[in-house]
Amino acid sequence: MYLSENIRLLRKASGFSQKELSDKLQLSSNQVSKYEKGDAQPRIETLILLSQLFDVDVSDLILLDLSTEKAKARPATIAPKSEEEQDKMLNALNDLLMKRVMQIEEELKKVDPERARELGIE
């Protein structure tokens, strides 16, 4: 996955600072930095906003190395064109969601271990 690199590439190509992009996405000022370093994954809503802002498919944002000429030449569309692209996008989004769920579960175990056990999170 190329998500962190693509966010950095598209932000710079658009002339935005990290602060400017975080303002456009209504995020805290250091969140974009975390995305670009790969230390955090954007929520689906943020991925959609990024794709709209940079006029690129969500699937391309996640799956393609947008720094290559082939990727640059690919026209942006609203939806993937094939079932294979749709499957790739859904799998990538599922991976992001699962990472986020795991982060939330780990945080819950730290903050409220009893509640985590009640929910079957061990």
PDB file of C-alpha atoms in Angstrom:
ATOM      1  CA  MET A   1       0.000   0.000   0.000  1.00  0.00           C
ATOM      2  CA  TYR A   2       1.196   3.462  -0.894  1.00  0.00           C
ATOM      3  CA  LEU A   3      -1.193   5.553   1.171  1.00  0.00           C
ATOM      4  CA  SER A   4       1.279   7.503   3.297  1.00  0.00           C
ATOM      5  CA  GLU A   5       3.569   8.275   0.368  1.00  0.00           C
ATOM      6  CA  ASN A   6       0.630   9.315  -1.818  1.00  0.00           C
ATOM      7  CA  ILE A   7      -0.780  11.680   0.790  1.00  0.00           C
ATOM      8  CA  ARG A   8       2.615  13.410   1.063  1.00  0.00           C
ATOM      9  CA  LEU A   9       3.069  13.502  -2.732  1.00  0.00           C
ATOM     10  CA  LEU A  10      -0.397  14.910  -3.430  1.00  0.00           C
ATOM     11  CA  ARG A  11      -0.211  17.433  -0.602  1.00  0.00           C
ATOM     12  CA  LYS A  12       3.098  18.795  -1.866  1.00  0.00           C
ATOM     13  CA  ALA A  13       1.956  18.748  -5.502  1.00  0.00           C
ATOM     14  CA  SER A  14      -1.088  20.783  -4.467  1.00  0.00           C
ATOM     15  CA  GLY A  15       1.083  23.288  -2.608  1.00  0.00           C
ATOM     16  CA  PHE A  16      -0.452  22.628   0.801  1.00  0.00           C
ATOM     17  CA  SER A  17       1.446  22.622   4.059  1.00  0.00           C
ATOM     18  CA  GLN A  18       0.547  19.888   6.511  1.00  0.00           C
ATOM     19  CA  LYS A  19      -1.311  22.496   8.554  1.00  0.00           C
ATOM     20  CA  GLU A  20      -3.298  23.690   5.539  1.00  0.00           C
ATOM     21  CA  LEU A  21      -4.291  20.146   4.638  1.00  0.00           C
ATOM     22  CA  SER A  22      -5.237  19.334   8.212  1.00  0.00           C
ATOM     23  CA  ASP A  23      -7.437  22.459   8.246  1.00  0.00           C
ATOM     24  CA  LYS A  24      -9.156  21.385   5.017  1.00  0.00           C
ATOM     25  CA  LEU A  25      -9.779  17.933   6.482  1.00  0.00           C
ATOM     26  CA  GLN A  26     -10.798  19.362   9.874  1.00  0.00           C
ATOM     27  CA  LEU A  27      -8.119  17.368  11.690  1.00  0.00           C
ATOM     28  CA  SER A  28      -5.643  18.227  14.401  1.00  0.00           C
ATOM     29  CA  SER A  29      -2.509  19.839  13.050  1.00  0.00           C
ATOM     30  CA  ASN A  30      -0.244  16.824  13.563  1.00  0.00           C
ATOM     31  CA  GLN A  31      -2.633  14.215  12.134  1.00  0.00           C
ATOM     32  CA  VAL A  32      -1.488  14.726   8.531  1.00  0.00           C
ATOM     33  CA  SER A  33       2.095  14.220   9.670  1.00  0.00           C
ATOM     34  CA  LYS A  34       1.089  10.907  11.250  1.00  0.00           C
ATOM     35  CA  TYR A  35      -0.639   9.843   8.017  1.00  0.00           C
ATOM     36  CA  GLU A  36       2.413  10.740   5.945  1.00  0.00           C
ATOM     37  CA  LYS A  37       4.745   8.825   8.258  1.00  0.00           C
ATOM     38  CA  GLY A  38       2.422   5.813   8.299  1.00  0.00           C
ATOM     39  CA  ASP A  39       1.997   6.159  12.065  1.00  0.00           C
ATOM     40  CA  ALA A  40      -1.783   6.487  11.719  1.00  0.00           C
ATOM     41  CA  GLN A  41      -4.402   5.479   9.172  1.00  0.00           C
ATOM     42  CA  PRO A  42      -7.125   7.870   8.001  1.00  0.00           C
ATOM     43  CA  ARG A  43     -10.734   7.039   8.680  1.00  0.00           C
ATOM     44  CA  ILE A  44     -12.848   6.159   5.645  1.00  0.00           C
ATOM     45  CA  GLU A  45     -14.481   9.589   5.737  1.00  0.00           C
ATOM     46  CA  THR A  46     -11.033  11.196   5.588  1.00  0.00           C
ATOM     47  CA  LEU A  47      -9.980   8.948   2.704  1.00  0.00           C
ATOM     48  CA  ILE A  48     -13.038  10.072   0.775  1.00  0.00           C
ATOM     49  CA  LEU A  49     -12.273  13.736   1.494  1.00  0.00           C
ATOM     50  CA  LEU A  50      -8.661  13.248   0.396  1.00  0.00           C
ATOM     51  CA  SER A  51      -9.755  11.576  -2.824  1.00  0.00           C
ATOM     52  CA  GLN A  52     -12.167  14.419  -3.565  1.00  0.00           C
ATOM     53  CA  LEU A  53      -9.670  17.110  -2.666  1.00  0.00           C
ATOM     54  CA  PHE A  54      -6.923  15.623  -4.847  1.00  0.00           C
ATOM     55  CA  ASP A  55      -9.285  14.347  -7.578  1.00  0.00           C
ATOM     56  CA  VAL A  56      -8.086  10.756  -7.330  1.00  0.00           C
ATOM     57  CA  ASP A  57      -9.858   7.452  -6.709  1.00  0.00           C
ATOM     58  CA  VAL A  58      -9.801   6.185  -3.145  1.00  0.00           C
ATOM     59  CA  SER A  59      -8.476   2.895  -4.519  1.00  0.00           C
ATOM     60  CA  ASP A  60      -5.674   4.715  -6.362  1.00  0.00           C
ATOM     61  CA  LEU A  61      -4.824   6.683  -3.242  1.00  0.00           C
ATOM     62  CA  ILE A  62      -4.332   3.429  -1.351  1.00  0.00           C
ATOM     63  CA  LEU A  63      -3.103   0.962  -3.970  1.00  0.00           C
ATOM     64  CA  LEU A  64      -1.102   2.862  -6.602  1.00  0.00           C
ATOM     65  CA  ASP A  65       2.308   4.474  -6.442  1.00  0.00           C
ATOM     66  CA  LEU A  66       1.108   7.850  -7.689  1.00  0.00           C
ATOM     67  CA  SER A  67       4.670   9.038  -8.197  1.00  0.00           C
ATOM     68  CA  THR A  68       5.009   6.870 -11.313  1.00  0.00           C
ATOM     69  CA  GLU A  69       4.192   8.164 -14.784  1.00  0.00           C
ATOM     70  CA  LYS A  70       1.722   5.311 -15.355  1.00  0.00           C
ATOM     71  CA  ALA A  71      -0.276   6.333 -12.297  1.00  0.00           C
ATOM     72  CA  LYS A  72      -0.115  10.022 -13.244  1.00  0.00           C
ATOM     73  CA  ALA A  73      -1.540   9.229 -16.665  1.00  0.00           C
ATOM     74  CA  ARG A  74      -4.489   7.329 -15.228  1.00  0.00           C
ATOM     75  CA  PRO A  75      -7.603   9.509 -15.260  1.00  0.00           C
ATOM     76  CA  ALA A  76      -9.404  10.009 -11.975  1.00  0.00           C
ATOM     77  CA  THR A  77     -12.877   8.502 -11.809  1.00  0.00           C
ATOM     78  CA  ILE A  78     -15.521   8.357  -9.158  1.00  0.00           C
ATOM     79  CA  ALA A  79     -15.689   4.558  -8.917  1.00  0.00           C
ATOM     80  CA  PRO A  80     -13.401   1.655  -9.809  1.00  0.00           C
ATOM     81  CA  LYS A  81     -14.021   0.368 -13.310  1.00  0.00           C
ATOM     82  CA  SER A  82     -13.767  -3.362 -12.791  1.00  0.00           C
ATOM     83  CA  GLU A  83     -14.764  -5.905 -10.184  1.00  0.00           C
ATOM     84  CA  GLU A  84     -11.077  -6.600  -9.608  1.00  0.00           C
ATOM     85  CA  GLU A  85     -10.473  -2.922  -8.776  1.00  0.00           C
ATOM     86  CA  GLN A  86     -13.511  -2.882  -6.524  1.00  0.00           C
ATOM     87  CA  ASP A  87     -12.239  -5.980  -4.711  1.00  0.00           C
ATOM     88  CA  LYS A  88      -8.792  -4.420  -4.265  1.00  0.00           C
ATOM     89  CA  MET A  89     -10.321  -1.229  -2.908  1.00  0.00           C
ATOM     90  CA  LEU A  90     -12.625  -3.075  -0.528  1.00  0.00           C
ATOM     91  CA  ASN A  91      -9.776  -5.275   0.698  1.00  0.00           C
ATOM     92  CA  ALA A  92      -7.550  -2.247   1.276  1.00  0.00           C
ATOM     93  CA  LEU A  93     -10.334  -0.424   3.115  1.00  0.00           C
ATOM     94  CA  ASN A  94     -11.020  -3.553   5.149  1.00  0.00           C
ATOM     95  CA  ASP A  95      -7.329  -3.722   6.086  1.00  0.00           C
ATOM     96  CA  LEU A  96      -7.438  -0.095   7.215  1.00  0.00           C
ATOM     97  CA  LEU A  97     -10.598  -0.719   9.233  1.00  0.00           C
ATOM     98  CA  MET A  98      -9.137  -3.803  10.885  1.00  0.00           C
ATOM     99  CA  LYS A  99      -6.003  -1.871  11.870  1.00  0.00           C
ATOM    100  CA  ARG A 100      -8.190   0.839  13.353  1.00  0.00           C
ATOM    101  CA  VAL A 101     -10.331  -1.688  15.238  1.00  0.00           C
ATOM    102  CA  MET A 102      -7.194  -3.275  16.654  1.00  0.00           C
ATOM    103  CA  GLN A 103      -5.931   0.146  17.757  1.00  0.00           C
ATOM    104  CA  ILE A 104      -9.238   0.870  19.473  1.00  0.00           C
ATOM    105  CA  GLU A 105      -9.253  -2.539  21.167  1.00  0.00           C
ATOM    106  CA  GLU A 106      -5.700  -2.014  22.445  1.00  0.00           C
ATOM    107  CA  GLU A 107      -6.635   1.403  23.778  1.00  0.00           C
ATOM    108  CA  LEU A 108      -9.742   0.001  25.480  1.00  0.00           C
ATOM    109  CA  LYS A 109      -7.659  -2.732  27.144  1.00  0.00           C
ATOM    110  CA  LYS A 110      -5.394  -0.032  28.594  1.00  0.00           C
ATOM    111  CA  VAL A 111      -8.146   2.353  29.648  1.00  0.00           C
ATOM    112  CA  ASP A 112     -10.837  -0.080  30.818  1.00  0.00           C
ATOM    113  CA  PRO A 113      -9.614  -3.686  30.990  1.00  0.00           C
ATOM    114  CA  GLU A 114     -12.790  -4.885  32.690  1.00  0.00           C
ATOM    115  CA  ARG A 115     -15.007  -3.516  29.908  1.00  0.00           C
ATOM    116  CA  ALA A 116     -12.640  -5.024  27.314  1.00  0.00           C
ATOM    117  CA  ARG A 117     -13.046  -8.450  28.935  1.00  0.00           C
ATOM    118  CA  GLU A 118     -16.838  -8.033  28.993  1.00  0.00           C
ATOM    119  CA  LEU A 119     -16.697  -7.380  25.254  1.00  0.00           C
ATOM    120  CA  GLY A 120     -14.496 -10.427  24.671  1.00  0.00           C
ATOM    121  CA  ILE A 121     -11.391  -8.413  23.866  1.00  0.00           C
ATOM    122  CA  GLU A 122      -8.396 -10.228  25.281  1.00  0.00           C
TER     123      GLU A 122
END
